[in-house]
């Protein structure tokens, strides 16, 4: 259902009575071939803020002009049928005033609940029928002296404009007149935060898709926003995203764009400094810097690339560290790129978050969209200031965007710019009139809101001049408003990327760390790109600006991986088998750089046994030059003869990323001193053992033949 409009037949007693004679005298009805008549109604002028309360008081009361009390309406009627439309009338109905926000919401959502107190009609097409596709303007003027608001208390009077043929309502628009017979003592403190944002433009390989900057073109979404702020000078709060500012800066001196040829293949094209796209980026960045320098209130910032912090914090250590970095880095980057201070106390949250995110977000005040907090049991008029508790116990103050006005920004109605602006003005006025309404409001359009240039400019003009609105920075909402919800629940978010991409991100971060260590002599460069830029690309791949499973996000990770693999290039182990002719020797390992630039590596030898490594089996970092070879030797000691398999692993200096591995045999043909000593001990032991076990029967007998100088034994022995 369109806000403030009902595209259906509605029986209205007042209309039937007013138009019955016209219906009777109408010539035979012309019907379209499908039996339907269709037309549209667009509001183009509506002097809908009336009364003495809208006039600034002067020092000399005698010089004050009479306050506006008359209502002037102008609409455009378009025939969408295939046949001419005659006997068309514009019917203007004024309804009794509403004085609360819920009542006004019901009016805009479902139409006025009561009968009108005043009805006017104006001929649109009578004898001169409205031809198919023709657009015709018609005006209506209601004198304040006879209007229902004359002498009434402050209020908002619903007004319905209908395009009628006979008794058939072809289209209608509901709007409202704000009536302020006197100045309001306490205007509603309102903060209007305007995101200047888009999905990350830079694609894989540091290139850009064609027409990435289409929203910057004259009349585009972002250009309309900048133009409205520049022309009005309204005290709004800009919220430029860091990644968009970076892309503007990157494109300001030329860039590469990805295009497709006639066969559908992607090809890069250089865009030179004189190209219109380069000029557009340079001009837009300059305009933003000028607005930031002249702003009444400093810009607010958010998470870098609006990374999905909730999903990152639910991952392994590498992803959690990435989340903590992205959370705080947006502010630093925006301040550097704008060359102006930013609001250090406020952080713009791009969508729903988990409680764990509260522990890593910077700032004292968080700005949340209305869907980020569970408002199911909260009245529409509740104060937007909320108190949230992080898992660590940290208390965070949040300001929640007004849900109704957020919807108005998000879905511009077919009623036109005037209708949408009047809806916002009426909501703000009723918030001031309604005693039950909160004294503060946060207007936070969604990041991709596409307000037409005329709508944006008209809105800022009306807000800046509305006496019932006081435009302030978000921190003032916290200072003035009461906390409307202690311990409010955060609405659960949907992940921006799946577990497969999370696993790939973890691997890519590890490979990036390894590549940075392997190319440390080359500064921040890894091949043709900066390591910091590759790191930023991985953060951008987690952006909530992409849909879950987006090919754009996976393409960015693919490009980073491809670049790192190319930077590691080719490393080949050129060693063959080695023979040791003594118990000690050297094991040479020769590496050859077959592709890529200079690279730092480590060599590690693995052997299951048979060899000892007196000086270790891992080398110091070696610098491999392109198309060159280098040999490193490892002292080894053979523990026995034989052949032993040795595996050579070549890694980055951290040892985390393996570049290549190769196995070769080491043969030992000589006994070591230790081995010989062992053998000698064994041989001696065997000889002794054999001697002890000799057979006593085979031994030569010994006989005593006499004792010199002694007597013979009587036994004769």
PDB file of N, CA and C in Angstrom, residues 1-12 15 37-39 93 106-113 160-164 167-174 414:
ATOM      1  N   UNK A   1       0.851  -1.200   0.000  1.00  0.00           N
ATOM      2  CA  UNK A   1       0.000   0.000   0.000  1.00  0.00           C
ATOM      3  C   UNK A   1       0.877   1.237   0.000  1.00  0.00           C
ATOM      4  N   UNK A   2       0.574   2.208  -0.847  1.00  0.00           N
ATOM      5  CA  UNK A   2       1.355   3.433  -0.909  1.00  0.00           C
ATOM      6  C   UNK A   2       0.991   4.357   0.237  1.00  0.00           C
ATOM      7  N   UNK A   3       2.006   4.944   0.852  1.00  0.00           N
ATOM      8  CA  UNK A   3       1.766   5.820   1.995  1.00  0.00           C
ATOM      9  C   UNK A   3       0.976   7.039   1.546  1.00  0.00           C
ATOM     10  N   UNK A   4      -0.084   7.321   2.243  1.00  0.00           N
ATOM     11  CA  UNK A   4      -0.861   8.514   1.977  1.00  0.00           C
ATOM     12  C   UNK A   4      -1.696   8.429   0.726  1.00  0.00           C
ATOM     13  N   UNK A   5      -1.884   7.235   0.143  1.00  0.00           N
ATOM     14  CA  UNK A   5      -2.636   7.120  -1.098  1.00  0.00           C
ATOM     15  C   UNK A   5      -3.390   5.790  -1.081  1.00  0.00           C
ATOM     16  N   UNK A   6      -4.606   5.787  -1.608  1.00  0.00           N
ATOM     17  CA  UNK A   6      -5.363   4.547  -1.681  1.00  0.00           C
ATOM     18  C   UNK A   6      -5.831   4.345  -3.113  1.00  0.00           C
ATOM     19  N   UNK A   7      -5.333   3.332  -3.769  1.00  0.00           N
ATOM     20  CA  UNK A   7      -5.693   3.087  -5.153  1.00  0.00           C
ATOM     21  C   UNK A   7      -6.818   2.080  -5.255  1.00  0.00           C
ATOM     22  N   UNK A   8      -7.974   2.362  -4.735  1.00  0.00           N
ATOM     23  CA  UNK A   8      -9.090   1.436  -4.807  1.00  0.00           C
ATOM     24  C   UNK A   8     -10.386   2.254  -4.769  1.00  0.00           C
ATOM     25  N   UNK A   9     -11.512   1.617  -5.112  1.00  0.00           N
ATOM     26  CA  UNK A   9     -12.815   2.280  -5.019  1.00  0.00           C
ATOM     27  C   UNK A   9     -13.175   2.428  -3.562  1.00  0.00           C
ATOM     28  N   UNK A  10     -13.546   3.603  -3.176  1.00  0.00           N
ATOM     29  CA  UNK A  10     -13.932   3.854  -1.785  1.00  0.00           C
ATOM     30  C   UNK A  10     -15.298   4.526  -1.791  1.00  0.00           C
ATOM     31  N   UNK A  11     -16.307   3.917  -1.193  1.00  0.00           N
ATOM     32  CA  UNK A  11     -17.623   4.564  -1.122  1.00  0.00           C
ATOM     33  C   UNK A  11     -17.558   5.739  -0.178  1.00  0.00           C
ATOM     34  N   UNK A  12     -17.838   6.878  -0.667  1.00  0.00           N
ATOM     35  CA  UNK A  12     -17.807   8.084   0.154  1.00  0.00           C
ATOM     36  C   UNK A  12     -19.140   8.800  -0.001  1.00  0.00           C
ATOM     37  N   UNK A  15     -19.017  12.423  -1.370  1.00  0.00           N
ATOM     38  CA  UNK A  15     -18.710  12.506  -2.794  1.00  0.00           C
ATOM     39  C   UNK A  15     -19.901  12.090  -3.641  1.00  0.00           C
ATOM     40  N   UNK A  37     -10.731   2.443 -16.381  1.00  0.00           N
ATOM     41  CA  UNK A  37     -10.255   3.801 -16.623  1.00  0.00           C
ATOM     42  C   UNK A  37      -9.183   4.086 -15.591  1.00  0.00           C
ATOM     43  N   UNK A  38      -8.056   4.619 -16.024  1.00  0.00           N
ATOM     44  CA  UNK A  38      -6.935   4.824 -15.115  1.00  0.00           C
ATOM     45  C   UNK A  38      -6.389   6.237 -15.278  1.00  0.00           C
ATOM     46  N   UNK A  39      -6.041   6.818 -14.129  1.00  0.00           N
ATOM     47  CA  UNK A  39      -5.455   8.157 -14.129  1.00  0.00           C
ATOM     48  C   UNK A  39      -4.599   8.294 -12.875  1.00  0.00           C
ATOM     49  N   UNK A  93     -11.283  17.345   0.064  1.00  0.00           N
ATOM     50  CA  UNK A  93     -12.023  17.115   1.304  1.00  0.00           C
ATOM     51  C   UNK A  93     -11.124  17.473   2.486  1.00  0.00           C
ATOM     52  N   UNK A 106      -2.634   6.733  11.308  1.00  0.00           N
ATOM     53  CA  UNK A 106      -3.807   6.041  10.782  1.00  0.00           C
ATOM     54  C   UNK A 106      -4.363   6.762   9.562  1.00  0.00           C
ATOM     55  N   UNK A 107      -4.323   8.076   9.598  1.00  0.00           N
ATOM     56  CA  UNK A 107      -4.830   8.858   8.463  1.00  0.00           C
ATOM     57  C   UNK A 107      -4.017   8.573   7.210  1.00  0.00           C
ATOM     58  N   UNK A 108      -2.696   8.622   7.330  1.00  0.00           N
ATOM     59  CA  UNK A 108      -1.849   8.423   6.155  1.00  0.00           C
ATOM     60  C   UNK A 108      -1.840   6.973   5.689  1.00  0.00           C
ATOM     61  N   UNK A 109      -1.995   6.040   6.628  1.00  0.00           N
ATOM     62  CA  UNK A 109      -1.940   4.632   6.233  1.00  0.00           C
ATOM     63  C   UNK A 109      -3.267   4.122   5.692  1.00  0.00           C
ATOM     64  N   UNK A 110      -4.366   4.526   6.321  1.00  0.00           N
ATOM     65  CA  UNK A 110      -5.671   3.949   5.982  1.00  0.00           C
ATOM     66  C   UNK A 110      -6.695   4.974   5.516  1.00  0.00           C
ATOM     67  N   UNK A 111      -6.339   6.233   5.498  1.00  0.00           N
ATOM     68  CA  UNK A 111      -7.299   7.256   5.117  1.00  0.00           C
ATOM     69  C   UNK A 111      -8.003   7.837   6.326  1.00  0.00           C
ATOM     70  N   UNK A 112      -8.592   9.014   6.182  1.00  0.00           N
ATOM     71  CA  UNK A 112      -9.295   9.645   7.312  1.00  0.00           C
ATOM     72  C   UNK A 112     -10.421   8.759   7.810  1.00  0.00           C
ATOM     73  N   UNK A 113     -10.561   8.629   9.133  1.00  0.00           N
ATOM     74  CA  UNK A 113     -11.589   7.726   9.686  1.00  0.00           C
ATOM     75  C   UNK A 113     -12.964   8.357   9.806  1.00  0.00           C
ATOM     76  N   UNK A 160      -7.817  15.268   1.760  1.00  0.00           N
ATOM     77  CA  UNK A 160      -7.767  14.246   0.713  1.00  0.00           C
ATOM     78  C   UNK A 160      -8.129  14.879  -0.619  1.00  0.00           C
ATOM     79  N   UNK A 161      -7.270  14.639  -1.588  1.00  0.00           N
ATOM     80  CA  UNK A 161      -7.478  15.130  -2.946  1.00  0.00           C
ATOM     81  C   UNK A 161      -7.791  13.933  -3.830  1.00  0.00           C
ATOM     82  N   UNK A 162      -8.909  13.997  -4.541  1.00  0.00           N
ATOM     83  CA  UNK A 162      -9.353  12.849  -5.347  1.00  0.00           C
ATOM     84  C   UNK A 162      -9.615  13.275  -6.776  1.00  0.00           C
ATOM     85  N   UNK A 163      -9.206  12.412  -7.696  1.00  0.00           N
ATOM     86  CA  UNK A 163      -9.515  12.604  -9.112  1.00  0.00           C
ATOM     87  C   UNK A 163     -10.707  11.704  -9.420  1.00  0.00           C
ATOM     88  N   UNK A 164     -11.851  12.345  -9.736  1.00  0.00           N
ATOM     89  CA  UNK A 164     -13.120  11.628  -9.791  1.00  0.00           C
ATOM     90  C   UNK A 164     -13.751  11.796 -11.158  1.00  0.00           C
ATOM     91  N   UNK A 167     -18.969   8.845 -10.259  1.00  0.00           N
ATOM     92  CA  UNK A 167     -18.838   8.390  -8.870  1.00  0.00           C
ATOM     93  C   UNK A 167     -17.607   7.501  -8.683  1.00  0.00           C
ATOM     94  N   UNK A 168     -16.797   7.442  -9.727  1.00  0.00           N
ATOM     95  CA  UNK A 168     -15.616   6.583  -9.668  1.00  0.00           C
ATOM     96  C   UNK A 168     -14.385   7.398  -9.292  1.00  0.00           C
ATOM     97  N   UNK A 169     -13.679   6.967  -8.252  1.00  0.00           N
ATOM     98  CA  UNK A 169     -12.431   7.604  -7.833  1.00  0.00           C
ATOM     99  C   UNK A 169     -11.288   6.926  -8.583  1.00  0.00           C
ATOM    100  N   UNK A 170     -10.640   7.667  -9.472  1.00  0.00           N
ATOM    101  CA  UNK A 170      -9.552   7.110 -10.269  1.00  0.00           C
ATOM    102  C   UNK A 170      -8.219   7.141  -9.530  1.00  0.00           C
ATOM    103  N   UNK A 171      -8.036   8.118  -8.675  1.00  0.00           N
ATOM    104  CA  UNK A 171      -6.805   8.196  -7.893  1.00  0.00           C
ATOM    105  C   UNK A 171      -7.026   9.209  -6.776  1.00  0.00           C
ATOM    106  N   UNK A 172      -6.268   9.058  -5.693  1.00  0.00           N
ATOM    107  CA  UNK A 172      -6.371  10.034  -4.612  1.00  0.00           C
ATOM    108  C   UNK A 172      -5.054  10.131  -3.861  1.00  0.00           C
ATOM    109  N   UNK A 173      -4.892  11.242  -3.171  1.00  0.00           N
ATOM    110  CA  UNK A 173      -3.707  11.527  -2.368  1.00  0.00           C
ATOM    111  C   UNK A 173      -4.180  12.128  -1.053  1.00  0.00           C
ATOM    112  N   UNK A 174      -3.627  11.624   0.050  1.00  0.00           N
ATOM    113  CA  UNK A 174      -3.954  12.179   1.362  1.00  0.00           C
ATOM    114  C   UNK A 174      -2.757  12.946   1.895  1.00  0.00           C
ATOM    115  N   UNK A 414       4.008   8.036  -4.841  1.00  0.00           N
ATOM    116  CA  UNK A 414       3.673   8.564  -6.155  1.00  0.00           C
ATOM    117  C   UNK A 414       2.925   9.889  -6.044  1.00  0.00           C
TER     118      UNK A 414
END
